[in-house]
CSV table of C-alpha atoms in Angstrom, one decimal:
chain,number,residue,atom,x,y,z
A,171,MET,CA,0.0,0.0,0.0
A,172,LEU,CA,2.8,2.4,1.0
A,173,THR,CA,4.7,1.6,-2.2
A,174,SER,CA,1.7,2.4,-4.4
A,175,ILE,CA,1.2,5.7,-2.7
A,176,VAL,CA,4.8,6.6,-3.2
A,177,ILE,CA,4.7,5.7,-6.9
A,178,THR,CA,1.5,7.7,-7.4
A,179,LEU,CA,3.1,10.7,-5.7
A,180,ILE,CA,6.3,10.5,-7.7
A,181,SER,CA,4.4,10.0,-11.0
A,182,ASN,CA,2.3,13.2,-10.3
A,183,ILE,CA,5.5,15.1,-9.6
A,184,CYS,CA,7.1,13.7,-12.8
A,185,CYS,CA,4.1,14.8,-14.9
A,186,ARG,CA,4.3,18.3,-13.6
A,187,PHE,CA,8.0,18.5,-13.9
A,188,PHE,CA,8.2,17.2,-17.5
A,189,SER,CA,5.3,19.3,-18.8
A,190,THR,CA,6.9,22.4,-17.4
A,191,VAL,CA,10.4,21.5,-18.8
A,192,VAL,CA,8.8,20.9,-22.2
A,193,PHE,CA,7.3,24.4,-22.1
A,194,PHE,CA,10.6,26.1,-21.4
A,195,ILE,CA,12.5,24.1,-24.0
A,196,PHE,CA,10.0,24.5,-26.8
A,197,LYS,CA,8.3,27.8,-25.7
A,198,ASN,CA,6.4,29.7,-28.4
A,199,GLU,CA,6.3,33.5,-28.6
A,200,ASN,CA,2.5,33.4,-28.9
A,201,PHE,CA,2.1,31.1,-26.0
A,202,SER,CA,2.8,32.2,-22.4
A,203,LEU,CA,3.3,30.3,-19.2
A,204,ASP,CA,-0.2,31.5,-18.1
A,205,ASP,CA,-1.7,30.0,-21.2
A,206,PHE,CA,0.1,26.8,-20.5
A,207,HIS,CA,-1.3,26.5,-17.0
A,208,GLU,CA,-4.8,27.3,-18.2
A,209,ILE,CA,-4.7,24.6,-20.8
A,210,CYS,CA,-2.9,21.9,-18.8
A,211,TYR,CA,-4.5,22.3,-15.3
A,212,ASN,CA,-8.1,22.3,-14.1
A,213,LYS,CA,-9.5,24.7,-11.6
A,214,ASN,CA,-8.5,22.5,-8.7
A,215,GLY,CA,-4.9,22.5,-9.9
A,216,LYS,CA,-4.9,19.0,-11.1
A,217,LEU,CA,-3.0,18.2,-14.3
A,218,GLU,CA,-5.4,17.0,-16.9
A,219,ASN,CA,-3.4,17.4,-20.2
A,220,PHE,CA,0.2,17.0,-21.1
A,221,LEU,CA,1.5,19.7,-23.5
A,222,ILE,CA,3.8,19.0,-26.4
A,223,MET,CA,5.1,21.9,-28.4
A,224,GLU,CA,5.6,21.4,-32.0
A,225,LYS,CA,7.0,23.7,-34.7
A,226,GLY,CA,4.2,26.0,-35.7
A,227,GLY,CA,1.8,24.9,-33.0
A,228,ILE,CA,0.9,22.8,-29.9
A,229,ARG,CA,-0.5,19.3,-29.3
A,230,LEU,CA,-2.2,18.0,-26.2
A,231,ILE,CA,-1.9,14.5,-24.9
A,232,LYS,CA,-4.2,13.3,-22.1
A,233,THR,CA,-2.6,13.0,-18.8
A,234,SER,CA,-3.7,9.3,-18.4
A,235,PHE,CA,-1.3,8.3,-21.2
A,236,CYS,CA,1.5,10.3,-19.8
A,237,ARG,CA,0.9,9.2,-16.3
A,238,LYS,CA,1.6,5.6,-17.4
A,239,ILE,CA,5.0,6.7,-18.7
A,240,CYS,CA,5.6,8.6,-15.5
A,241,VAL,CA,4.6,5.6,-13.3
A,242,MET,CA,7.2,3.5,-15.1
A,243,PHE,CA,9.8,6.2,-14.5
A,244,ALA,CA,8.8,6.4,-10.9
A,245,MET,CA,9.4,2.7,-10.4
A,246,VAL,CA,12.8,3.0,-12.0
A,247,LEU,CA,13.7,5.8,-9.6
A,248,LEU,CA,12.6,3.7,-6.6
A,249,SER,CA,14.8,0.8,-7.8
A,250,PHE,CA,17.8,3.1,-7.9
A,251,PHE,CA,17.3,5.2,-4.8
A,252,ALA,CA,14.9,3.4,-2.4
A,253,PHE,CA,15.9,-0.3,-2.7
A,254,PRO,CA,19.6,0.1,-2.0
A,255,CYS,CA,18.6,1.7,1.3
A,256,MET,CA,16.8,-1.5,2.4
A,257,GLN,CA,18.6,-4.1,4.5
A,258,TRP,CA,19.1,-7.5,2.9
A,259,ASN,CA,20.4,-10.8,4.2
A,260,VAL,CA,23.5,-11.2,2.2
A,261,HIS,CA,23.9,-14.9,3.3
A,262,ALA,CA,20.5,-16.0,2.1
A,263,ASP,CA,19.2,-16.8,-1.4
A,264,ASP,CA,15.7,-17.5,-2.8
A,265,ASN,CA,15.9,-21.2,-1.8
A,266,ASP,CA,17.6,-20.6,1.6
A,267,ASP,CA,15.7,-22.0,4.5
A,268,ARG,CA,18.1,-20.6,7.2
A,269,MET,CA,16.8,-18.6,10.1
A,270,LEU,CA,18.5,-15.9,12.1
A,271,TYR,CA,19.0,-16.1,15.8
A,272,ASN,CA,20.1,-13.0,17.9
A,273,ASN,CA,20.8,-11.2,14.6
A,274,TYR,CA,24.1,-12.9,14.0
A,275,ILE,CA,23.7,-16.7,14.0
A,276,TYR,CA,22.1,-18.6,11.0
A,277,TYR,CA,20.6,-22.0,11.7
A,278,THR,CA,18.3,-24.6,10.2
A,279,ILE,CA,16.1,-27.3,11.7
A,280,ASN,CA,17.0,-30.8,10.5
A,281,SER,CA,14.7,-33.8,10.0
A,282,SER,CA,15.1,-34.8,13.6
A,283,ASN,CA,13.7,-31.5,14.8
A,284,GLU,CA,17.2,-30.4,16.0
A,285,VAL,CA,19.0,-27.1,15.4
A,286,VAL,CA,22.0,-27.0,13.2
A,287,ILE,CA,24.2,-23.9,13.4
A,288,GLN,CA,25.2,-23.1,9.8
A,289,ASP,CA,26.9,-19.7,9.7
A,290,VAL,CA,27.3,-16.4,11.4
A,291,ARG,CA,27.8,-12.8,10.4
A,292,ALA,CA,31.5,-12.2,9.7
A,293,SER,CA,31.5,-9.1,11.9
A,294,ILE,CA,30.6,-11.1,15.0
A,295,THR,CA,32.7,-10.4,18.1
A,296,GLU,CA,31.2,-12.8,20.6
A,297,ALA,CA,28.9,-15.8,20.3
A,298,GLU,CA,27.0,-17.7,23.0
A,299,ILE,CA,25.3,-20.7,21.4
A,300,PRO,CA,22.2,-21.6,23.3
A,301,ALA,CA,21.3,-25.2,24.2
A,302,GLU,CA,17.8,-24.5,22.7
A,303,ILE,CA,16.3,-22.2,20.1
A,304,ASP,CA,12.5,-21.9,20.0
A,305,GLY,CA,12.2,-25.2,21.9
A,306,TYR,CA,14.5,-27.1,19.5
A,307,SER,CA,17.7,-28.6,20.9
A,308,VAL,CA,20.9,-27.3,19.4
A,309,THR,CA,23.0,-30.4,18.5
A,310,GLU,CA,25.2,-29.6,15.6
A,311,ILE,CA,27.5,-26.9,14.2
A,312,GLY,CA,28.3,-27.1,10.5
A,313,ASN,CA,31.6,-26.9,8.6
A,314,TYR,CA,33.5,-23.7,8.9
A,315,ALA,CA,30.7,-22.0,10.8
A,316,PHE,CA,33.0,-19.3,12.5
A,317,LYS,CA,35.9,-19.6,10.1
A,318,ASP,CA,37.8,-16.3,9.5
A,319,CYS,CA,35.6,-14.3,11.8
A,320,THR,CA,38.5,-12.0,12.6
A,321,ALA,CA,36.8,-10.2,15.4
A,322,LEU,CA,35.5,-13.2,17.3
A,323,THR,CA,37.1,-13.3,20.8
A,324,ASP,CA,34.5,-15.0,22.9
A,325,LEU,CA,32.7,-18.3,22.1
A,326,THR,CA,30.6,-20.6,24.2
A,327,ILE,CA,29.3,-23.9,22.9
A,328,PRO,CA,26.8,-25.9,25.1
A,329,ASN,CA,27.0,-29.6,25.9
A,330,SER,CA,23.9,-30.2,23.8
A,331,VAL,CA,26.2,-30.0,20.7
A,332,THR,CA,27.2,-33.5,19.8
A,333,GLU,CA,28.5,-32.9,16.3
A,334,ILE,CA,30.9,-30.2,15.1
A,335,GLY,CA,32.0,-29.8,11.4
A,336,TRP,CA,35.4,-29.1,10.0
A,337,GLY,CA,37.5,-26.1,11.0
A,338,ILE,CA,34.7,-24.1,12.6
A,339,VAL,CA,37.1,-21.7,14.4
A,340,GLU,CA,40.0,-21.5,11.9
A,341,GLY,CA,41.3,-18.0,11.5
A,342,THR,CA,39.6,-16.6,14.6
A,343,PRO,CA,41.4,-14.7,17.5
A,344,TRP,CA,39.3,-16.8,19.9
A,345,LEU,CA,41.3,-19.9,18.9
A,346,ALA,CA,44.6,-18.0,19.1
A,347,TYR,CA,43.7,-16.9,22.7
A,348,GLN,CA,43.3,-20.5,24.0
A,349,THR,CA,46.0,-21.6,26.4
A,350,ASP,CA,45.0,-25.2,27.0
A,351,ASP,CA,46.7,-27.9,25.0
A,352,PHE,CA,43.4,-29.5,24.2
A,353,VAL,CA,40.6,-27.1,23.2
A,354,VAL,CA,37.4,-29.0,23.9
A,355,ALA,CA,33.8,-27.8,23.3
A,356,GLY,CA,30.3,-29.2,23.3
A,357,ASP,CA,29.9,-32.8,24.3
A,358,GLY,CA,33.6,-33.8,24.5
A,359,ILE,CA,34.6,-32.6,21.0
A,360,LEU,CA,38.2,-31.7,20.5
A,361,LEU,CA,38.4,-28.6,18.3
A,362,ALA,CA,42.1,-28.1,18.3
A,363,TYR,CA,45.4,-29.3,19.8
A,364,ARG,CA,47.6,-26.4,20.9
A,365,GLY,CA,50.4,-28.4,22.5
A,366,ALA,CA,53.9,-29.3,21.3
A,367,ASP,CA,54.4,-32.8,22.8
A,368,SER,CA,55.8,-35.6,20.6
A,369,ASP,CA,53.9,-38.3,22.4
A,370,VAL,CA,50.2,-37.2,22.8
A,371,ALA,CA,47.6,-39.0,24.9
A,372,VAL,CA,44.2,-37.6,24.1
A,373,PRO,CA,42.3,-37.2,27.4
A,374,ASN,CA,39.3,-39.4,28.2
A,375,THR,CA,37.0,-36.4,28.2
A,376,VAL,CA,37.3,-36.3,24.4
A,377,ARG,CA,34.6,-38.2,22.6
A,378,CYS,CA,35.3,-37.0,19.1
A,379,ILE,CA,38.2,-35.3,17.3
A,380,SER,CA,36.9,-32.7,14.9
A,381,GLY,CA,38.2,-31.8,11.5
A,382,TYR,CA,41.7,-30.3,11.3
A,383,ALA,CA,42.2,-30.6,15.1
A,384,PHE,CA,45.8,-31.8,14.7
A,385,SER,CA,46.3,-30.8,11.1
A,386,GLY,CA,49.9,-29.9,10.3
A,387,CYS,CA,51.2,-30.6,13.8
A,388,GLU,CA,54.7,-31.5,13.0
A,389,THR,CA,55.8,-32.2,16.6
A,390,VAL,CA,53.4,-35.2,17.1
A,391,CYS,CA,55.2,-38.6,16.7
A,392,SER,CA,52.7,-40.8,18.5
A,393,VAL,CA,49.1,-40.5,19.6
A,394,SER,CA,46.9,-42.7,21.8
A,395,PHE,CA,43.2,-42.4,22.3
A,396,SER,CA,41.1,-43.3,25.4
A,397,GLU,CA,38.3,-45.8,25.2
A,398,ASN,CA,35.8,-42.9,25.2
A,399,LEU,CA,36.8,-41.8,21.7
A,400,THR,CA,34.2,-42.9,19.0
A,401,ALA,CA,35.0,-40.7,16.0
A,402,ILE,CA,37.9,-39.0,14.1
A,403,ASP,CA,36.6,-36.5,11.7
A,404,ALA,CA,37.9,-35.4,8.3
A,405,PHE,CA,41.4,-33.9,8.0
A,406,ALA,CA,41.9,-34.5,11.8
A,407,PHE,CA,45.6,-35.5,11.4
A,408,ASP,CA,46.2,-34.3,7.9
A,409,GLN,CA,49.9,-33.6,7.2
A,410,CYS,CA,51.1,-34.7,10.6
A,411,THR,CA,54.3,-35.7,8.8
A,412,ASN,CA,56.2,-37.0,11.9
A,413,LEU,CA,53.4,-39.2,13.2
A,414,GLU,CA,54.7,-42.8,13.3
A,415,THR,CA,52.4,-44.8,15.6
A,416,ILE,CA,48.7,-44.7,16.5
A,417,THR,CA,46.9,-46.6,19.3
A,418,PHE,CA,43.2,-46.6,18.4
A,419,SER,CA,40.3,-46.8,20.8
A,420,GLU,CA,38.4,-50.1,20.8
A,421,ARG,CA,35.2,-48.1,20.7
A,422,LEU,CA,36.2,-46.1,17.6
A,423,THR,CA,33.5,-46.4,14.9
A,424,LYS,CA,34.3,-43.7,12.4
A,425,ILE,CA,37.4,-42.3,10.6
A,426,GLY,CA,36.6,-39.4,8.3
A,427,GLU,CA,37.9,-38.6,4.8
A,428,TYR,CA,41.6,-37.5,4.6
A,429,ALA,CA,41.8,-38.1,8.4
A,430,PHE,CA,45.5,-39.3,8.2
A,431,HIS,CA,46.2,-38.0,4.7
A,432,TRP,CA,50.0,-37.3,4.1
A,433,CYS,CA,51.1,-38.8,7.4
A,434,THR,CA,54.3,-39.7,5.7
A,435,SER,CA,56.0,-41.3,8.7
A,436,LEU,CA,53.1,-43.6,9.7
A,437,LYS,CA,54.3,-47.3,9.5
A,438,LYS,CA,51.3,-49.5,10.3
A,439,VAL,CA,47.6,-49.4,10.8
A,440,ASP,CA,45.7,-51.9,12.9
A,441,LEU,CA,42.0,-50.8,12.9
A,442,PRO,CA,39.9,-52.2,15.8
A,443,ASP,CA,36.9,-54.2,14.7
A,444,SER,CA,34.6,-51.5,16.1
A,445,VAL,CA,35.4,-49.3,13.1
A,446,VAL,CA,32.5,-49.2,10.6
A,447,THR,CA,33.3,-46.2,8.4
A,448,LEU,CA,36.6,-45.4,6.8
A,449,GLY,CA,36.4,-42.3,4.6
A,450,ASP,CA,37.9,-41.8,1.2
A,451,HIS,CA,41.6,-40.8,1.1
A,452,ALA,CA,41.8,-41.6,4.8
A,453,PHE,CA,45.4,-42.9,4.6
A,454,SER,CA,46.4,-41.7,1.2
A,455,TYR,CA,50.0,-40.6,0.7
A,456,CYS,CA,51.1,-42.4,3.9
A,457,LYS,CA,54.4,-43.2,2.2
A,458,ALA,CA,56.0,-45.2,5.0
A,459,LEU,CA,53.0,-47.3,5.7
A,460,THR,CA,53.9,-51.0,5.2
A,461,ARG,CA,51.1,-53.0,6.8
A,462,VAL,CA,47.3,-52.5,7.1
A,463,LYS,CA,44.8,-54.6,9.0
A,464,LEU,CA,41.2,-53.5,8.4
A,465,SER,CA,38.2,-53.8,10.7
A,466,ALA,CA,35.9,-56.8,10.5
A,467,SER,CA,33.0,-54.4,10.8
A,468,MET,CA,33.8,-52.5,7.6
A,469,THR,CA,31.7,-53.1,4.5
A,470,THR,CA,33.4,-50.7,2.1
A,471,ILE,CA,36.9,-49.5,1.2
A,472,GLU,CA,36.2,-46.0,-0.2
A,473,ASN,CA,37.8,-44.3,-3.1
A,474,MET,CA,41.6,-43.8,-2.9
A,475,THR,CA,41.7,-44.8,0.8
A,476,PHE,CA,45.3,-46.1,0.5
A,477,SER,CA,46.3,-44.3,-2.7
A,478,CYS,CA,50.0,-43.7,-3.1
A,479,CYS,CA,51.0,-45.7,0.0
A,480,VAL,CA,54.2,-46.5,-1.8
A,481,SER,CA,55.7,-48.8,0.9
A,482,LEU,CA,52.6,-50.9,1.5
A,483,THR,CA,53.3,-54.6,1.2
A,484,GLU,CA,50.6,-56.3,3.3
A,485,VAL,CA,46.9,-55.7,3.4
A,486,THR,CA,44.4,-57.8,5.3
A,487,ILE,CA,40.8,-57.4,3.9
A,488,PRO,CA,38.1,-59.0,6.0
A,489,GLU,CA,35.1,-61.0,4.8
A,490,SER,CA,32.8,-58.2,5.8
A,491,VAL,CA,34.1,-55.9,2.9
A,492,THR,CA,31.7,-56.1,0.0
A,493,ALA,CA,32.9,-53.2,-2.2
A,494,ILE,CA,36.2,-51.5,-3.0
A,495,GLY,CA,36.0,-48.0,-4.4
A,496,ASN,CA,37.8,-46.4,-7.3
A,497,TYR,CA,41.6,-46.3,-7.1
A,498,ALA,CA,41.6,-47.5,-3.5
A,499,PHE,CA,45.2,-48.9,-3.8
A,500,GLN,CA,46.4,-46.8,-6.7
A,501,ASN,CA,50.2,-46.5,-7.0
A,502,CYS,CA,50.9,-48.8,-4.1
A,503,ILE,CA,54.1,-49.8,-5.9
A,504,ALA,CA,55.5,-52.2,-3.3
A,505,LEU,CA,52.4,-54.3,-3.1
A,506,GLU,CA,53.1,-57.8,-4.5
A,507,SER,CA,50.1,-59.9,-3.8
A,508,ILE,CA,46.6,-59.5,-2.4
A,509,THR,CA,43.6,-61.7,-1.6
A,510,LEU,CA,40.1,-60.4,-2.1
A,511,SER,CA,37.7,-62.1,0.2
A,512,GLN,CA,34.6,-64.2,-0.6
A,513,GLY,CA,32.4,-61.4,0.7
A,514,LEU,CA,33.6,-58.9,-1.9
A,515,THR,CA,30.8,-58.2,-4.5
A,516,VAL,CA,32.1,-55.2,-6.4
A,517,ILE,CA,35.6,-54.2,-7.6
A,518,ASN,CA,35.6,-50.6,-9.1
A,519,VAL,CA,37.8,-49.0,-11.7
A,520,GLY,CA,41.6,-48.8,-11.2
A,521,ILE,CA,41.8,-50.1,-7.6
A,522,PHE,CA,45.3,-51.4,-8.4
A,523,ASP,CA,46.2,-48.9,-11.1
A,524,GLY,CA,49.9,-48.2,-11.0
A,525,CYS,CA,50.7,-51.1,-8.6
A,526,THR,CA,53.7,-52.1,-10.7
A,527,SER,CA,55.0,-54.9,-8.4
A,528,LEU,CA,51.6,-56.6,-8.0
A,529,THR,CA,52.0,-60.0,-9.6
A,530,GLN,CA,49.2,-62.0,-7.9
A,531,ILE,CA,45.5,-61.1,-7.3
A,532,THR,CA,43.3,-63.8,-5.7
A,533,ILE,CA,39.5,-63.3,-6.1
A,534,LEU,CA,37.6,-65.8,-4.0
A,535,ASN,CA,34.1,-64.7,-5.0
A,536,PRO,CA,33.3,-66.3,-8.4
A,537,GLU,CA,30.4,-63.8,-8.9
A,538,CYS,CA,32.2,-60.7,-7.9
A,539,ILE,CA,31.4,-57.7,-10.3
A,540,ILE,CA,34.7,-56.5,-11.8
A,541,ALA,CA,34.6,-53.1,-13.6
A,542,ASP,CA,35.1,-53.7,-17.3
A,543,ASP,CA,38.3,-51.7,-17.7
A,544,SER,CA,41.9,-52.7,-18.4
A,545,THR,CA,43.1,-50.7,-15.4
A,546,THR,CA,40.7,-52.4,-12.8
A,547,LEU,CA,43.3,-55.1,-12.1
A,548,SER,CA,47.0,-54.5,-12.4
A,549,GLU,CA,48.0,-55.3,-16.0
A,550,GLN,CA,51.0,-57.5,-15.1
A,551,ALA,CA,49.2,-59.5,-12.3
A,552,ASP,CA,48.3,-63.1,-12.5
A,553,ILE,CA,44.7,-63.7,-11.5
A,554,TYR,CA,43.7,-66.6,-9.2
A,555,GLY,CA,40.0,-67.7,-8.8
A,556,MET,CA,37.4,-70.2,-9.6
A,557,VAL,CA,37.2,-71.7,-13.1
A,558,VAL,CA,33.6,-70.6,-13.6
A,559,SER,CA,34.0,-67.0,-12.4
A,560,THR,CA,34.0,-63.3,-13.4
A,561,ALA,CA,37.7,-63.4,-12.5
A,562,ASN,CA,38.4,-65.9,-15.3
A,563,THR,CA,36.3,-64.0,-17.7
A,564,TYR,CA,38.2,-60.8,-17.0
A,565,ALA,CA,41.5,-62.6,-17.3
A,566,ILE,CA,40.6,-64.0,-20.7
A,567,LYS,CA,39.4,-60.6,-22.0
A,568,TYR,CA,42.4,-58.6,-20.8
A,569,ALA,CA,45.1,-61.4,-21.4
A,570,HIS,CA,46.0,-62.1,-17.8
A,571,LYS,CA,47.4,-65.5,-16.8
A,572,PHE,CA,44.7,-67.3,-14.8
A,573,THR,CA,45.1,-70.0,-12.2
A,574,ALA,CA,42.1,-71.9,-11.0
A,575,LEU,CA,41.8,-72.6,-7.3
A,576,ASP,CA,39.1,-75.2,-7.6
A,577,TRP,CA,40.6,-77.2,-10.5
A,578,MET,CA,44.0,-78.2,-11.7
A,579,ARG,CA,45.1,-77.8,-15.3
A,580,GLY,CA,45.4,-81.1,-17.0
A,581,ASP,CA,43.2,-82.9,-14.4
A,582,TYR,CA,40.4,-83.5,-17.0
A,583,ASP,CA,38.5,-86.0,-14.8
A,584,GLY,CA,38.8,-83.9,-11.7
A,585,ASP,CA,40.2,-86.5,-9.4
A,586,GLY,CA,43.0,-84.2,-8.1
A,587,ILE,CA,45.9,-85.9,-9.8
A,588,LEU,CA,47.4,-86.0,-13.3
A,589,THR,CA,47.2,-89.5,-15.0
A,590,VAL,CA,47.5,-91.2,-18.4
A,591,GLN,CA,43.6,-91.2,-18.4
A,592,ASP,CA,43.6,-87.3,-18.4
A,593,ALA,CA,46.0,-87.3,-21.3
A,594,TYR,CA,43.9,-89.8,-23.2
A,595,GLN,CA,40.7,-87.7,-22.7
A,596,ILE,CA,42.5,-84.5,-23.9
A,597,LEU,CA,43.5,-86.4,-27.1
A,598,VAL,CA,39.9,-87.5,-27.6
A,599,VAL,CA,38.8,-83.9,-27.4
A,600,PHE,CA,41.4,-82.8,-29.9
A,601,ALA,CA,40.6,-85.7,-32.3
A,602,SER,CA,36.9,-85.0,-32.2
A,603,ASP,CA,37.5,-81.3,-33.0
A,604,SER,CA,39.9,-82.2,-35.8
A,605,ALA,CA,37.3,-84.5,-37.3
A,606,GLY,CA,34.7,-81.7,-37.4
A,607,VAL,CA,32.7,-83.2,-34.5
A,608,PRO,CA,33.6,-81.0,-31.6
A,609,GLN,CA,32.5,-82.0,-28.1
A,610,THR,CA,30.5,-79.6,-25.9
A,611,LEU,CA,32.7,-78.9,-23.0
A,612,THR,CA,32.1,-77.1,-19.7
A,613,ASP,CA,34.2,-74.2,-18.6
A,614,THR,CA,36.0,-76.5,-16.1
A,615,GLU,CA,36.8,-79.1,-18.8
A,616,ILE,CA,38.1,-76.4,-21.2
A,617,TYR,CA,40.3,-75.1,-18.4
A,618,ALA,CA,41.6,-78.6,-17.5
A,619,ALA,CA,42.2,-79.6,-21.1
A,620,ASP,CA,44.2,-76.5,-22.0
A,621,TYR,CA,47.2,-77.5,-19.9
A,622,ASN,CA,49.7,-75.0,-21.4
A,623,ASP,CA,47.1,-72.1,-21.2
A,624,ASP,CA,47.4,-71.1,-24.9
A,625,VAL,CA,43.6,-71.0,-25.4
A,626,CYS,CA,44.0,-74.0,-27.7
A,627,ILE,CA,43.4,-77.8,-27.0
A,628,ASN,CA,45.8,-80.0,-28.9
A,629,THR,CA,48.4,-82.8,-28.7
A,630,GLN,CA,50.8,-80.6,-27.0
A,631,ASP,CA,48.5,-80.4,-24.0
A,632,ALA,CA,48.2,-84.2,-23.8
A,633,TYR,CA,51.9,-84.6,-24.2
A,634,ALA,CA,52.6,-82.1,-21.3
A,635,VAL,CA,50.2,-84.0,-19.1
A,636,MET,CA,52.0,-87.3,-19.8
A,637,VAL,CA,55.3,-85.6,-19.0
A,638,ALA,CA,53.9,-84.2,-15.7
A,639,PHE,CA,52.5,-87.7,-14.9
A,640,ALA,CA,55.9,-89.3,-15.6
A,641,GLN,CA,57.7,-86.8,-13.5
A,642,SER,CA,55.3,-87.3,-10.6
A,643,ALA,CA,55.5,-91.1,-10.9
A,644,ASP,CA,59.3,-90.8,-10.9
A,645,GLY,CA,59.3,-88.7,-7.8
A,646,CYS,CA,60.5,-85.6,-9.6
């Protein structure tokens, strides 16, 4: 309503202004300003006609037409002069569902009807996060919520907060003012380590280590966690280049992405069976890492989890793991052999890409889905698996040597030993094929008959079986 009144007022002023300007620009010697007012205004002083001077005369246009033009002009004026004076929420957009608390804290309500602190005004100097907002419990603070608030000197986080995102106080004077070695907030969440010890024992009051808490701490050589620790968030120990040993909590359930990325002195990792989640890149570029034992509760090895661990020679993958992500062991150049368990159902692209020393890959699940790409399994590796299996199919397609775990080459009758009978049956297969009456063989029989693995069944296979039988009988 107020806007419409303002526009009407401005349009009337514009009509009067423009009509008068036109008169003085195009004034006629036979037409005075008094004549102009008499023609254009009624007795109440209301503008009824808009005057246009033309060479040799005048022309009148009804005010209603001109008023439309002036209304449009008035709206343009408002957009230039009035709108910039209005206060806008610079953090929000048309689809933003964030709300504002205390004029400086932005928050949302999640699906559990709990408050998540998302962001704050950059000019904030002090922040006291309440335990509740409008009856909803405050339980989480999002990634980088207070990051680079260069005036923030006072911060209070209640115990109701059980989750804190990455780097929420990076670049704040509040963090610089902390004097304790362990900066803890909320429900036992370690925000930062400010100490300089080489051997660090995280106190039992810490339940979770938040993102970047130890990032770049070059003094830390060993770290041990109390049994109360349940989570290590993303980038928590990123680039702790002198960290050599870790003693994990038996209650630890989660290790976030990049948690130990570029810990170039770390030598071994023994994850407790309590660990369920291991994020992508969690141990990537741990260049001194030689041995890894994974948790029996894990179901997935995420993308690039152990990428570029160039000293890794031993990996124990439990039966619980069902999927291995892209490039999980990429460029692990010291890895020579690995066994993929019966429980594994999916092998994604390039998991052993660049593993130049890997010569043996054993795939125990005959139905495991193997990404159809030449880089999925290391090109120079021999593949071990069941005769009837996706591993054998992959080996044939990409020219890998294949060794069956459930059948012996040359053992055509499957009795577990090589005999003259096996050689005879291979000759029968060859003769039938040569006579144009090929036999229908199973995958197992084809594998057994092709003793020299040249994808061709002939007399050379039968001869090789006889030689192997003779050597065995002679005790060679």
